[in-house]
Structure formats: C-alpha cells, structure tokens
Amino acid sequence: MLEVCPLSELPRGAARRVDVEPPIAVFHTDEGEVFAIDDTCSHQDASLADGWLEGCEVECPLHASRFDLRTGAVDAPPAKLPVRTHAVTVEDGMIRVELSADKPNLPPDIRARLGAGARA
Amino acid sequence: MKHIAIVGASLAGLSAARALRAQGFEGKLTVVGDEARRPYDRPPLSKEFLAGDMTEADLALEADDDELDATWLFGSAATRLDTSTGAIELADGTRVDADAVVLATGSRARRWPGCEELAGVHVIRTIDDALALRADLQPGARLVVIGAGFIGAEVASTARKLGLDVTVVEAAPTPLAGPLGEQLGAIVARAHAANGTTLVCGVGVAGLTGVDRVTGVDLTDGRHLPADAVVVGIGGVPNIDWLRGSGLELGNGVVCGAGGETTVANVVAVGDCSAWYDDSTGAAHRVEHWTGALERPAIAVATLLAGGLHQGTVAKAPYFWSDQYGSRIQFAGIARPGDEITIEDGDCDTRCFLATYRREGRLVAVLGVDQARLFTRWRRQLAAAPSTV
C-alpha cells in the first residue's frame, strides 16, 4: 500500500500527482469520493492531475479527452486507450493506494523516454 | 441525403466521418484522401516522430472501435466538385456520385520558390516530409530553419536535441508576433538562445545556394549562412485550387459562416482549408489548429444534415499548443496588437508563466508556458466570456 497523504491535505475538487513509476494522480471529487488513476494521459505526455475535474471525470489539460475516474475509460479522441485505476482506501484520515498490477497504457513519447524506444 | 463524400482523410475528415455517424447519418459515406495512408496525426511530425521516438503506427488516428462503415479512397486527390449535384472527380478518373460534401482538404506547406530540385531543402506536412528531414538531421550538421513560427521552433528544438548546429532566420523583427503579440512572442522566443540555437530576426532570406544540394542561405543584409540542410517553415496554403470555378466563395480558404456553411447548401468545409466566420472579430479566419480540426466538424456536420443551416453551436475559441525545448506552450483565443497583457502567475524570466490578453476590459486570449493546470482554468473563463461586446 502506498501512503499518499492525509485526506485533510487534499480538499474536495483537488488533485495530487504522486511520483511513483509511472506516476499516479489522486483526486478528491466535489462529492467527496477519492480516486486514483495513472497520471499520464494515454495519448501524449500530459499530467491528468493538472486536468479539469468535473464529477467523476477528468479532462486532459492538453487535448481534452476525458477519463472516467471509476473505470479509467476514455470518452473521446485523441486518446484511444484507458488509463489504469488504482484501489483507494481512506482509513484514520489517511489516503492509501494499492497500485494496479496491470500493464499501463503509456503514450508513445513516454515509452520512448523510459528506454523502450520506438526506433526499431 | 443518401451519399455524403468527405474530401480529405486527415484529422478534420476523420472527425467529420465520426460526427456524421454519431449524429445519425446512416447513408453511404465515402472518404477521399490524396495521400496513400490511413488518417494519421501530424503534430508529432516536427517533434517525437522527427526525433525517432514515435513510429508510424503510433501516429494512427483511428481507434479499434471506430465503426464508420465508410468507403475509403486513398492515393488520389479530388480535382473537381460539381456543386449542383455533389459529384466529385478524382485525379485517377474515379467519380464519386455524392449528393452532399464535407470539404476537409487541409493545407500544404508553403515552399521556398525555385528550390523544388534542390536536395536538403525540406518542409514538414506529411510523414514522407518528416522521414526525409530525419535522414538529414545528423549530429554536428548545420541546419538553417527559415521562419521562427511554431513549426520552425519545434524543428529547431528537435534538431538541437539531436546535436545539430541550428540557426533560425525570421524576417519579422519579433518571432510569433502574429499569434502571441510582440511582447510575449519575444519572451517565448528567448528559449532559442537559452538552448543554443542562433536566432536571427528582422532579416529576410535573399535565396538559397547550392547546385544539386543546398549549401547555405543568403540573407538580405548580405550575410551567408552555410547549411547542410534547410527547413522552410513559413506557413501553409489552403488546398482549394481544385475548387476554383465550382461556385464556392474562395478567399484565404473556403469562406464559411460560423457553422461551416458555404454558399452552397449541400457543401460544408472544415479544418485548414476553411475560413469560418468568427463573431468576436467580425471576420472569417482560417484557424490552422489541430483542435479546430478535431472539434469543428461536429458543428459543420450538424449544419450539413440540416440542409446547410447553422444549428447554433458556436465553435470554441481557437486553441493550440506547442512543445519546444522541453517547455509546453498553450494558447487560446485571438490576440490583437494593443491588447492589454497581464502576467497572472509565474514570471517571464524563468519562462514559466500564465498571461492574459484583454481588449476593452474583456478577456480575449490566454497564454500559458508550463502552466497546464492554470491554463485550463483560464481557458474555461475565456469560453464563458461573452464573445461580443
């Protein structure tokens, strides 16, 4: 379990990027729920924690694809693939995240930077 | 409407096809593309794809679940449109008997006149252009980029990263003065010098030197810049020549109303080839941005399906982004000389800031440099602001 921060440090409507590899984004919605998804948009290198949070969706700050915080699903192009979701628990006022073991859908530019270069 | 043809198979054409199906069009759909490739994304051509960090497959725009049920005709350009029927003729002799048409033929890169046969002189618009340039981007080589606009800056940035010696030549006294205004254009352009690129401003290009292969660039002040390769980044030309004589009103692009409607009821135009009326300026503009090609087709398709009548949805303010030298620049709105500029956050010296443009007290544009979160907030305020005084 990854300890993120006390719930009191993440107000409703706010998001926090956590620098694990790959980074994740933790959202506290206006309705009071807490969700965690991969922080990097599956289309291009943009931080979803910088995106626009509305209900249970976050809009990518670069190209406006929206991701559902509950499922990771994307609603419209340019992103084509979902992001991973991570299980969140809030106990004793502390936000903890269980990182997904699934393979992340990282964008091509990030894959290249991580060394899995595209140039074959 | 039984058969709609979309002329142009890049982002605007694909978005139009998606919008037609999403809005319930169940008739025959034909998409014509002059390139022999399926729709692909162009922004990475000056950046990640040029650097070799993305493959052709990464550029694909279509998703696995795109069920468009369209006939795709690739590799031959449209040469004639009969607006009385909607029929289209292609260069290879194919005839498409559509009864309504979405024009999405885009634009092409403006070339330096007289250099068609000179090796080492490049533009960037297509995958083939980018592949040809990539082959010339060898470490230690000397690259001259003509034009300090966004394409020029992105190519210069990529080339620096690959270890080239780069000079950018800009005829205007200040780079990016058109889109960003002089003050902020100058600040954004400081990234060149900070990253080892030489920027020469306020000097024109007199000509290119070389016999079979380019050897350099002559400037109007008498200087000569030796070059192993040259990139010409001086804007785009709308692909509308084939429409001359069709009866459509043509200016700098196909002249359209605020909903993509043309002077012909069964024809709409989207993307780089179109100039939509913008209420905030009272004029038609060609908006050559990726986002416009993504979003505006839904408006134009609604217009087309309603028989050429704009259904009222207004296009969002123009928005574009540029990644250069590790910085992310985002801009929304239309800036004009004389706008009041305020740095709302950050500072110009570190090139990490959020700036707003106001005209008569009204928010008209927003610029963010490495300020993604704040930019989104301001862009929304811009969208909420009334577009006319």
mmCIF file with all atom_site columns, C-alpha atoms in Angstrom, chain B residues 104-308:
data_model
loop_
_atom_site.group_PDB
_atom_site.id
_atom_site.type_symbol
_atom_site.label_atom_id
_atom_site.label_alt_id
_atom_site.label_comp_id
_atom_site.label_asym_id
_atom_site.label_entity_id
_atom_site.label_seq_id
_atom_site.pdbx_PDB_ins_code
_atom_site.Cartn_x
_atom_site.Cartn_y
_atom_site.Cartn_z
_atom_site.occupancy
_atom_site.B_iso_or_equiv
_atom_site.pdbx_formal_charge
_atom_site.auth_seq_id
_atom_site.auth_comp_id
_atom_site.auth_asym_id
_atom_site.auth_atom_id
_atom_site.pdbx_PDB_model_num
ATOM 1   C CA . ALA B 1 104 ? -11.561 18.818 -45.499 1.00 0.00 ? 104 ALA B CA 1
ATOM 2   C CA . THR B 1 105 ? -8.653  19.065 -47.918 1.00 0.00 ? 105 THR B CA 1
ATOM 3   C CA . GLY B 1 106 ? -6.384  20.827 -45.418 1.00 0.00 ? 106 GLY B CA 1
ATOM 4   C CA . SER B 1 107 ? -3.394  22.892 -46.360 1.00 0.00 ? 107 SER B CA 1
ATOM 5   C CA . ARG B 1 108 ? 0.073   22.274 -47.699 1.00 0.00 ? 108 ARG B CA 1
ATOM 6   C CA . ALA B 1 109 ? 3.360   23.717 -46.512 1.00 0.00 ? 109 ALA B CA 1
ATOM 7   C CA . ARG B 1 110 ? 4.445   26.844 -48.349 1.00 0.00 ? 110 ARG B CA 1
ATOM 8   C CA . ARG B 1 111 ? 7.719   26.120 -50.144 1.00 0.00 ? 111 ARG B CA 1
ATOM 9   C CA . TRP B 1 112 ? 10.640  28.330 -50.998 1.00 0.00 ? 112 TRP B CA 1
ATOM 10  C CA . PRO B 1 113 ? 10.157  29.232 -54.655 1.00 0.00 ? 113 PRO B CA 1
ATOM 11  C CA . GLY B 1 114 ? 12.607  27.778 -57.153 1.00 0.00 ? 114 GLY B CA 1
ATOM 12  C CA . CYS B 1 115 ? 14.059  25.125 -54.829 1.00 0.00 ? 115 CYS B CA 1
ATOM 13  C CA . GLU B 1 116 ? 11.996  22.121 -55.861 1.00 0.00 ? 116 GLU B CA 1
ATOM 14  C CA . GLU B 1 117 ? 15.047  20.317 -57.273 1.00 0.00 ? 117 GLU B CA 1
ATOM 15  C CA . LEU B 1 118 ? 17.489  21.247 -54.507 1.00 0.00 ? 118 LEU B CA 1
ATOM 16  C CA . ALA B 1 119 ? 18.270  18.328 -52.164 1.00 0.00 ? 119 ALA B CA 1
ATOM 17  C CA . GLY B 1 120 ? 18.420  19.086 -48.455 1.00 0.00 ? 120 GLY B CA 1
ATOM 18  C CA . VAL B 1 121 ? 15.586  21.644 -48.540 1.00 0.00 ? 121 VAL B CA 1
ATOM 19  C CA . HIS B 1 122 ? 12.618  20.495 -46.500 1.00 0.00 ? 122 HIS B CA 1
ATOM 20  C CA . VAL B 1 123 ? 9.111   21.354 -45.431 1.00 0.00 ? 123 VAL B CA 1
ATOM 21  C CA . ILE B 1 124 ? 7.058   19.394 -42.873 1.00 0.00 ? 124 ILE B CA 1
ATOM 22  C CA . ARG B 1 125 ? 3.494   18.431 -43.530 1.00 0.00 ? 125 ARG B CA 1
ATOM 23  C CA . THR B 1 126 ? 3.457   14.701 -44.224 1.00 0.00 ? 126 THR B CA 1
ATOM 24  C CA . ILE B 1 127 ? 5.097   11.548 -42.884 1.00 0.00 ? 127 ILE B CA 1
ATOM 25  C CA . ASP B 1 128 ? 7.250   11.444 -46.023 1.00 0.00 ? 128 ASP B CA 1
ATOM 26  C CA . ASP B 1 129 ? 8.397   15.026 -45.385 1.00 0.00 ? 129 ASP B CA 1
ATOM 27  C CA . ALA B 1 130 ? 9.384   14.128 -41.815 1.00 0.00 ? 130 ALA B CA 1
ATOM 28  C CA . LEU B 1 131 ? 11.199  10.946 -42.874 1.00 0.00 ? 131 LEU B CA 1
ATOM 29  C CA . ALA B 1 132 ? 13.187  12.875 -45.491 1.00 0.00 ? 132 ALA B CA 1
ATOM 30  C CA . LEU B 1 133 ? 14.151  15.550 -42.956 1.00 0.00 ? 133 LEU B CA 1
ATOM 31  C CA . ARG B 1 134 ? 15.033  12.981 -40.299 1.00 0.00 ? 134 ARG B CA 1
ATOM 32  C CA . ALA B 1 135 ? 17.584  11.447 -42.660 1.00 0.00 ? 135 ALA B CA 1
ATOM 33  C CA . ASP B 1 136 ? 19.314  14.851 -42.853 1.00 0.00 ? 136 ASP B CA 1
ATOM 34  C CA . LEU B 1 137 ? 19.344  15.501 -39.091 1.00 0.00 ? 137 LEU B CA 1
ATOM 35  C CA . GLN B 1 138 ? 22.803  14.133 -38.416 1.00 0.00 ? 138 GLN B CA 1
ATOM 36  C CA . PRO B 1 139 ? 24.701  15.180 -35.266 1.00 0.00 ? 139 PRO B CA 1
ATOM 37  C CA . GLY B 1 140 ? 27.076  18.044 -35.972 1.00 0.00 ? 140 GLY B CA 1
ATOM 38  C CA . ALA B 1 141 ? 25.349  19.027 -39.220 1.00 0.00 ? 141 ALA B CA 1
ATOM 39  C CA . ARG B 1 142 ? 24.363  22.667 -39.776 1.00 0.00 ? 142 ARG B CA 1
ATOM 40  C CA . LEU B 1 143 ? 20.640  23.274 -40.043 1.00 0.00 ? 143 LEU B CA 1
ATOM 41  C CA . VAL B 1 144 ? 19.051  26.578 -41.046 1.00 0.00 ? 144 VAL B CA 1
ATOM 42  C CA . VAL B 1 145 ? 15.357  26.978 -40.302 1.00 0.00 ? 145 VAL B CA 1
ATOM 43  C CA . ILE B 1 146 ? 13.544  29.693 -42.262 1.00 0.00 ? 146 ILE B CA 1
ATOM 44  C CA . GLY B 1 147 ? 10.699  31.031 -40.137 1.00 0.00 ? 147 GLY B CA 1
ATOM 45  C CA . ALA B 1 148 ? 10.546  31.243 -36.333 1.00 0.00 ? 148 ALA B CA 1
ATOM 46  C CA . GLY B 1 149 ? 6.907   30.212 -36.028 1.00 0.00 ? 149 GLY B CA 1
ATOM 47  C CA . PHE B 1 150 ? 5.804   27.173 -34.055 1.00 0.00 ? 150 PHE B CA 1
ATOM 48  C CA . ILE B 1 151 ? 6.819   24.594 -36.671 1.00 0.00 ? 151 ILE B CA 1
ATOM 49  C CA . GLY B 1 152 ? 10.205  26.266 -37.075 1.00 0.00 ? 152 GLY B CA 1
ATOM 50  C CA . ALA B 1 153 ? 10.747  26.406 -33.314 1.00 0.00 ? 153 ALA B CA 1
ATOM 51  C CA . GLU B 1 154 ? 9.735   22.776 -32.837 1.00 0.00 ? 154 GLU B CA 1
ATOM 52  C CA . VAL B 1 155 ? 12.038  21.581 -35.599 1.00 0.00 ? 155 VAL B CA 1
ATOM 53  C CA . ALA B 1 156 ? 14.892  23.691 -34.186 1.00 0.00 ? 156 ALA B CA 1
ATOM 54  C CA . SER B 1 157 ? 14.253  22.217 -30.748 1.00 0.00 ? 157 SER B CA 1
ATOM 55  C CA . THR B 1 158 ? 14.232  18.639 -32.071 1.00 0.00 ? 158 THR B CA 1
ATOM 56  C CA . ALA B 1 159 ? 17.385  19.259 -34.109 1.00 0.00 ? 159 ALA B CA 1
ATOM 57  C CA . ARG B 1 160 ? 19.233  20.717 -31.120 1.00 0.00 ? 160 ARG B CA 1
ATOM 58  C CA . LYS B 1 161 ? 18.316  17.643 -29.113 1.00 0.00 ? 161 LYS B CA 1
ATOM 59  C CA . LEU B 1 162 ? 19.791  15.513 -31.896 1.00 0.00 ? 162 LEU B CA 1
ATOM 60  C CA . GLY B 1 163 ? 23.038  17.501 -31.721 1.00 0.00 ? 163 GLY B CA 1
ATOM 61  C CA . LEU B 1 164 ? 22.841  19.770 -34.742 1.00 0.00 ? 164 LEU B CA 1
ATOM 62  C CA . ASP B 1 165 ? 24.127  23.301 -35.063 1.00 0.00 ? 165 ASP B CA 1
ATOM 63  C CA . VAL B 1 166 ? 20.917  25.267 -35.598 1.00 0.00 ? 166 VAL B CA 1
ATOM 64  C CA . THR B 1 167 ? 20.175  28.783 -36.862 1.00 0.00 ? 167 THR B CA 1
ATOM 65  C CA . VAL B 1 168 ? 16.644  30.139 -37.173 1.00 0.00 ? 168 VAL B CA 1
ATOM 66  C CA . VAL B 1 169 ? 16.005  33.075 -39.518 1.00 0.00 ? 169 VAL B CA 1
ATOM 67  C CA . GLU B 1 170 ? 12.914  35.212 -39.073 1.00 0.00 ? 170 GLU B CA 1
ATOM 68  C CA . ALA B 1 171 ? 12.000  38.098 -41.385 1.00 0.00 ? 171 ALA B CA 1
ATOM 69  C CA . ALA B 1 172 ? 9.844   39.850 -38.787 1.00 0.00 ? 172 ALA B CA 1
ATOM 70  C CA . PRO B 1 173 ? 11.548  41.856 -36.026 1.00 0.00 ? 173 PRO B CA 1
ATOM 71  C CA . THR B 1 174 ? 9.890   39.660 -33.361 1.00 0.00 ? 174 THR B CA 1
ATOM 72  C CA . PRO B 1 175 ? 9.097   35.954 -33.628 1.00 0.00 ? 175 PRO B CA 1
ATOM 73  C CA . LEU B 1 176 ? 5.499   34.811 -33.016 1.00 0.00 ? 176 LEU B CA 1
ATOM 74  C CA . ALA B 1 177 ? 4.249   38.430 -33.023 1.00 0.00 ? 177 ALA B CA 1
ATOM 75  C CA . GLY B 1 178 ? 1.211   37.323 -35.030 1.00 0.00 ? 178 GLY B CA 1
ATOM 76  C CA . PRO B 1 179 ? -0.199  34.691 -32.683 1.00 0.00 ? 179 PRO B CA 1
ATOM 77  C CA . LEU B 1 180 ? 1.212   35.912 -29.337 1.00 0.00 ? 180 LEU B CA 1
ATOM 78  C CA . GLY B 1 181 ? 1.850   39.644 -29.832 1.00 0.00 ? 181 GLY B CA 1
ATOM 79  C CA . GLU B 1 182 ? 5.309   41.247 -29.844 1.00 0.00 ? 182 GLU B CA 1
ATOM 80  C CA . GLN B 1 183 ? 5.895   41.355 -26.100 1.00 0.00 ? 183 GLN B CA 1
ATOM 81  C CA . LEU B 1 184 ? 5.198   37.716 -25.311 1.00 0.00 ? 184 LEU B CA 1
ATOM 82  C CA . GLY B 1 185 ? 6.418   36.437 -28.685 1.00 0.00 ? 185 GLY B CA 1
ATOM 83  C CA . ALA B 1 186 ? 9.840   37.863 -27.816 1.00 0.00 ? 186 ALA B CA 1
ATOM 84  C CA . ILE B 1 187 ? 9.788   36.196 -24.387 1.00 0.00 ? 187 ILE B CA 1
ATOM 85  C CA . VAL B 1 188 ? 8.795   32.780 -25.719 1.00 0.00 ? 188 VAL B CA 1
ATOM 86  C CA . ALA B 1 189 ? 11.458  33.058 -28.431 1.00 0.00 ? 189 ALA B CA 1
ATOM 87  C CA . ARG B 1 190 ? 14.196  33.518 -25.811 1.00 0.00 ? 190 ARG B CA 1
ATOM 88  C CA . ALA B 1 191 ? 14.112  29.731 -25.481 1.00 0.00 ? 191 ALA B CA 1
ATOM 89  C CA . HIS B 1 192 ? 16.122  29.510 -28.697 1.00 0.00 ? 192 HIS B CA 1
ATOM 90  C CA . ALA B 1 193 ? 19.194  31.273 -27.310 1.00 0.00 ? 193 ALA B CA 1
ATOM 91  C CA . ALA B 1 194 ? 18.812  29.531 -23.951 1.00 0.00 ? 194 ALA B CA 1
ATOM 92  C CA . ASN B 1 195 ? 19.103  26.192 -25.754 1.00 0.00 ? 195 ASN B CA 1
ATOM 93  C CA . GLY B 1 196 ? 21.987  27.025 -28.042 1.00 0.00 ? 196 GLY B CA 1
ATOM 94  C CA . THR B 1 197 ? 20.018  27.908 -31.172 1.00 0.00 ? 197 THR B CA 1
ATOM 95  C CA . THR B 1 198 ? 21.063  31.068 -33.002 1.00 0.00 ? 198 THR B CA 1
ATOM 96  C CA . LEU B 1 199 ? 18.068  33.290 -33.762 1.00 0.00 ? 199 LEU B CA 1
ATOM 97  C CA . VAL B 1 200 ? 18.392  35.940 -36.484 1.00 0.00 ? 200 VAL B CA 1
ATOM 98  C CA . CYS B 1 201 ? 15.424  38.326 -36.591 1.00 0.00 ? 201 CYS B CA 1
ATOM 99  C CA . GLY B 1 202 ? 14.386  41.199 -38.813 1.00 0.00 ? 202 GLY B CA 1
ATOM 100 C CA . VAL B 1 203 ? 16.396  39.912 -41.769 1.00 0.00 ? 203 VAL B CA 1
ATOM 101 C CA . GLY B 1 204 ? 14.903  38.361 -44.868 1.00 0.00 ? 204 GLY B CA 1
ATOM 102 C CA . VAL B 1 205 ? 16.162  35.444 -46.891 1.00 0.00 ? 205 VAL B CA 1
ATOM 103 C CA . ALA B 1 206 ? 17.510  36.510 -50.304 1.00 0.00 ? 206 ALA B CA 1
ATOM 104 C CA . GLY B 1 207 ? 17.887  32.995 -51.622 1.00 0.00 ? 207 GLY B CA 1
ATOM 105 C CA . LEU B 1 208 ? 19.282  29.523 -51.169 1.00 0.00 ? 208 LEU B CA 1
ATOM 106 C CA . THR B 1 209 ? 22.673  28.475 -52.514 1.00 0.00 ? 209 THR B CA 1
ATOM 107 C CA . GLY B 1 210 ? 23.775  25.166 -53.982 1.00 0.00 ? 210 GLY B CA 1
ATOM 108 C CA . VAL B 1 211 ? 23.558  23.345 -57.298 1.00 0.00 ? 211 VAL B CA 1
ATOM 109 C CA . ASP B 1 212 ? 22.182  19.861 -56.673 1.00 0.00 ? 212 ASP B CA 1
ATOM 110 C CA . ARG B 1 213 ? 22.222  20.115 -52.906 1.00 0.00 ? 213 ARG B CA 1
ATOM 111 C CA . VAL B 1 214 ? 21.700  23.126 -50.696 1.00 0.00 ? 214 VAL B CA 1
ATOM 112 C CA . THR B 1 215 ? 24.894  24.666 -49.321 1.00 0.00 ? 215 THR B CA 1
ATOM 113 C CA . GLY B 1 216 ? 23.516  27.650 -47.471 1.00 0.00 ? 216 GLY B CA 1
ATOM 114 C CA . VAL B 1 217 ? 21.175  30.591 -47.169 1.00 0.00 ? 217 VAL B CA 1
ATOM 115 C CA . ASP B 1 218 ? 21.856  34.136 -48.378 1.00 0.00 ? 218 ASP B CA 1
ATOM 116 C CA . LEU B 1 219 ? 20.323  36.844 -46.196 1.00 0.00 ? 219 LEU B CA 1
ATOM 117 C CA . THR B 1 220 ? 19.103  40.241 -47.403 1.00 0.00 ? 220 THR B CA 1
ATOM 118 C CA . ASP B 1 221 ? 21.755  42.005 -45.279 1.00 0.00 ? 221 ASP B CA 1
ATOM 119 C CA . GLY B 1 222 ? 24.483  40.279 -47.310 1.00 0.00 ? 222 GLY B CA 1
ATOM 120 C CA . ARG B 1 223 ? 25.296  37.567 -44.786 1.00 0.00 ? 223 ARG B CA 1
ATOM 121 C CA . HIS B 1 224 ? 25.636  33.960 -45.893 1.00 0.00 ? 224 HIS B CA 1
ATOM 122 C CA . LEU B 1 225 ? 24.684  31.106 -43.540 1.00 0.00 ? 225 LEU B CA 1
ATOM 123 C CA . PRO B 1 226 ? 26.307  27.804 -44.551 1.00 0.00 ? 226 PRO B CA 1
ATOM 124 C CA . ALA B 1 227 ? 23.896  24.884 -44.221 1.00 0.00 ? 227 ALA B CA 1
ATOM 125 C CA . ASP B 1 228 ? 23.842  21.129 -44.706 1.00 0.00 ? 228 ASP B CA 1
ATOM 126 C CA . ALA B 1 229 ? 20.049  21.174 -44.580 1.00 0.00 ? 229 ALA B CA 1
ATOM 127 C CA . VAL B 1 230 ? 17.329  23.822 -44.649 1.00 0.00 ? 230 VAL B CA 1
ATOM 128 C CA . VAL B 1 231 ? 13.799  23.669 -43.280 1.00 0.00 ? 231 VAL B CA 1
ATOM 129 C CA . VAL B 1 232 ? 11.257  26.095 -44.693 1.00 0.00 ? 232 VAL B CA 1
ATOM 130 C CA . GLY B 1 233 ? 8.621   26.848 -42.046 1.00 0.00 ? 233 GLY B CA 1
ATOM 131 C CA . ILE B 1 234 ? 6.760   29.821 -43.473 1.00 0.00 ? 234 ILE B CA 1
ATOM 132 C CA . GLY B 1 235 ? 3.171   28.764 -43.126 1.00 0.00 ? 235 GLY B CA 1
ATOM 133 C CA . GLY B 1 236 ? 0.582   26.864 -45.076 1.00 0.00 ? 236 GLY B CA 1
ATOM 134 C CA . VAL B 1 237 ? -1.508  27.319 -48.210 1.00 0.00 ? 237 VAL B CA 1
ATOM 135 C CA . PRO B 1 238 ? -5.094  26.024 -48.219 1.00 0.00 ? 238 PRO B CA 1
ATOM 136 C CA . ASN B 1 239 ? -5.786  23.244 -50.715 1.00 0.00 ? 239 ASN B CA 1
ATOM 137 C CA . ILE B 1 240 ? -8.619  24.967 -52.530 1.00 0.00 ? 240 ILE B CA 1
ATOM 138 C CA . ASP B 1 241 ? -7.260  25.380 -56.068 1.00 0.00 ? 241 ASP B CA 1
ATOM 139 C CA . TRP B 1 242 ? -9.344  22.434 -57.252 1.00 0.00 ? 242 TRP B CA 1
ATOM 140 C CA . LEU B 1 243 ? -12.485 24.315 -56.187 1.00 0.00 ? 243 LEU B CA 1
ATOM 141 C CA . ARG B 1 244 ? -11.954 27.324 -58.475 1.00 0.00 ? 244 ARG B CA 1
ATOM 142 C CA . GLY B 1 245 ? -14.908 27.623 -60.795 1.00 0.00 ? 245 GLY B CA 1
ATOM 143 C CA . SER B 1 246 ? -17.100 25.444 -58.551 1.00 0.00 ? 246 SER B CA 1
ATOM 144 C CA . GLY B 1 247 ? -19.220 28.378 -57.463 1.00 0.00 ? 247 GLY B CA 1
ATOM 145 C CA . LEU B 1 248 ? -17.987 28.307 -53.858 1.00 0.00 ? 248 LEU B CA 1
ATOM 146 C CA . GLU B 1 249 ? -16.740 31.573 -52.405 1.00 0.00 ? 249 GLU B CA 1
ATOM 147 C CA . LEU B 1 250 ? -12.980 31.282 -52.000 1.00 0.00 ? 250 LEU B CA 1
ATOM 148 C CA . GLY B 1 251 ? -10.712 33.677 -50.140 1.00 0.00 ? 251 GLY B CA 1
ATOM 149 C CA . ASN B 1 252 ? -7.922  32.629 -47.841 1.00 0.00 ? 252 ASN B CA 1
ATOM 150 C CA . GLY B 1 253 ? -9.701  29.285 -47.631 1.00 0.00 ? 253 GLY B CA 1
ATOM 151 C CA . VAL B 1 254 ? -13.279 28.266 -48.388 1.00 0.00 ? 254 VAL B CA 1
ATOM 152 C CA . VAL B 1 255 ? -15.322 31.130 -46.950 1.00 0.00 ? 255 VAL B CA 1
ATOM 153 C CA . CYS B 1 256 ? -17.814 29.767 -44.402 1.00 0.00 ? 256 CYS B CA 1
ATOM 154 C CA . GLY B 1 257 ? -20.325 31.000 -41.899 1.00 0.00 ? 257 GLY B CA 1
ATOM 155 C CA . ALA B 1 258 ? -20.000 30.336 -38.171 1.00 0.00 ? 258 ALA B CA 1
ATOM 156 C CA . GLY B 1 259 ? -21.315 26.791 -38.637 1.00 0.00 ? 259 GLY B CA 1
ATOM 157 C CA . GLY B 1 260 ? -19.130 25.700 -41.547 1.00 0.00 ? 260 GLY B CA 1
ATOM 158 C CA . GLU B 1 261 ? -21.808 26.503 -44.110 1.00 0.00 ? 261 GLU B CA 1
ATOM 159 C CA . THR B 1 262 ? -20.664 27.596 -47.556 1.00 0.00 ? 262 THR B CA 1
ATOM 160 C CA . THR B 1 263 ? -22.528 29.462 -50.265 1.00 0.00 ? 263 THR B CA 1
ATOM 161 C CA . VAL B 1 264 ? -23.882 26.075 -51.418 1.00 0.00 ? 264 VAL B CA 1
ATOM 162 C CA . ALA B 1 265 ? -26.456 24.296 -49.227 1.00 0.00 ? 265 ALA B CA 1
ATOM 163 C CA . ASN B 1 266 ? -25.087 20.767 -49.625 1.00 0.00 ? 266 ASN B CA 1
ATOM 164 C CA . VAL B 1 267 ? -21.426 21.658 -49.029 1.00 0.00 ? 267 VAL B CA 1
ATOM 165 C CA . VAL B 1 268 ? -19.675 22.456 -45.734 1.00 0.00 ? 268 VAL B CA 1
ATOM 166 C CA . ALA B 1 269 ? -15.967 22.972 -45.096 1.00 0.00 ? 269 ALA B CA 1
ATOM 167 C CA . VAL B 1 270 ? -13.820 22.140 -42.061 1.00 0.00 ? 270 VAL B CA 1
ATOM 168 C CA . GLY B 1 271 ? -10.197 22.224 -40.953 1.00 0.00 ? 271 GLY B CA 1
ATOM 169 C CA . ASP B 1 272 ? -7.269  24.075 -42.511 1.00 0.00 ? 272 ASP B CA 1
ATOM 170 C CA . CYS B 1 273 ? -8.953  24.581 -45.897 1.00 0.00 ? 273 CYS B CA 1
ATOM 171 C CA . SER B 1 274 ? -11.853 26.517 -44.373 1.00 0.00 ? 274 SER B CA 1
ATOM 172 C CA . ALA B 1 275 ? -12.244 30.072 -43.060 1.00 0.00 ? 275 ALA B CA 1
ATOM 173 C CA . TRP B 1 276 ? -15.135 30.255 -40.597 1.00 0.00 ? 276 TRP B CA 1
ATOM 174 C CA . TYR B 1 277 ? -16.795 33.492 -39.607 1.00 0.00 ? 277 TYR B CA 1
ATOM 175 C CA . ASP B 1 278 ? -15.826 34.465 -36.062 1.00 0.00 ? 278 ASP B CA 1
ATOM 176 C CA . ASP B 1 279 ? -18.234 36.685 -34.206 1.00 0.00 ? 279 ASP B CA 1
ATOM 177 C CA . SER B 1 280 ? -15.579 38.012 -31.825 1.00 0.00 ? 280 SER B CA 1
ATOM 178 C CA . THR B 1 281 ? -13.659 39.644 -34.671 1.00 0.00 ? 281 THR B CA 1
ATOM 179 C CA . GLY B 1 282 ? -16.435 40.063 -37.239 1.00 0.00 ? 282 GLY B CA 1
ATOM 180 C CA . ALA B 1 283 ? -14.388 38.338 -39.933 1.00 0.00 ? 283 ALA B CA 1
ATOM 181 C CA . ALA B 1 284 ? -13.694 34.895 -41.400 1.00 0.00 ? 284 ALA B CA 1
ATOM 182 C CA . HIS B 1 285 ? -10.400 33.307 -40.325 1.00 0.00 ? 285 HIS B CA 1
ATOM 183 C CA . ARG B 1 286 ? -8.537  30.223 -41.319 1.00 0.00 ? 286 ARG B CA 1
ATOM 184 C CA . VAL B 1 287 ? -7.770  28.515 -37.982 1.00 0.00 ? 287 VAL B CA 1
ATOM 185 C CA . GLU B 1 288 ? -4.962  26.084 -38.730 1.00 0.00 ? 288 GLU B CA 1
ATOM 186 C CA . HIS B 1 289 ? -5.075  24.324 -35.385 1.00 0.00 ? 289 HIS B CA 1
ATOM 187 C CA . TRP B 1 290 ? -5.350  20.652 -34.632 1.00 0.00 ? 290 TRP B CA 1
ATOM 188 C CA . THR B 1 291 ? -8.095  21.281 -32.076 1.00 0.00 ? 291 THR B CA 1
ATOM 189 C CA . GLY B 1 292 ? -10.272 23.053 -34.618 1.00 0.00 ? 292 GLY B CA 1
ATOM 190 C CA . ALA B 1 293 ? -9.913  20.108 -36.991 1.00 0.00 ? 293 ALA B CA 1
ATOM 191 C CA . LEU B 1 294 ? -10.969 17.814 -34.133 1.00 0.00 ? 294 LEU B CA 1
ATOM 192 C CA . GLU B 1 295 ? -13.924 19.795 -32.769 1.00 0.00 ? 295 GLU B CA 1
ATOM 193 C CA . ARG B 1 296 ? -15.449 21.885 -35.535 1.00 0.00 ? 296 ARG B CA 1
ATOM 194 C CA . PRO B 1 297 ? -16.530 19.041 -37.847 1.00 0.00 ? 297 PRO B CA 1
ATOM 195 C CA . ALA B 1 298 ? -19.322 18.121 -35.380 1.00 0.00 ? 298 ALA B CA 1
ATOM 196 C CA . ILE B 1 299 ? -20.751 21.634 -35.839 1.00 0.00 ? 299 ILE B CA 1
ATOM 197 C CA . ALA B 1 300 ? -20.351 21.539 -39.626 1.00 0.00 ? 300 ALA B CA 1
ATOM 198 C CA . VAL B 1 301 ? -21.927 18.102 -39.918 1.00 0.00 ? 301 VAL B CA 1
ATOM 199 C CA . ALA B 1 302 ? -24.973 19.278 -37.947 1.00 0.00 ? 302 ALA B CA 1
ATOM 200 C CA . THR B 1 303 ? -25.200 22.188 -40.393 1.00 0.00 ? 303 THR B CA 1
ATOM 201 C CA . LEU B 1 304 ? -24.977 19.844 -43.381 1.00 0.00 ? 304 LEU B CA 1
ATOM 202 C CA . LEU B 1 305 ? -27.585 17.411 -42.073 1.00 0.00 ? 305 LEU B CA 1
ATOM 203 C CA . ALA B 1 306 ? -29.930 20.355 -41.505 1.00 0.00 ? 306 ALA B CA 1
ATOM 204 C CA . GLY B 1 307 ? -29.684 21.357 -45.147 1.00 0.00 ? 307 GLY B CA 1
ATOM 205 C CA . GLY B 1 308 ? -26.954 23.965 -44.802 1.00 0.00 ? 308 GLY B CA 1
#
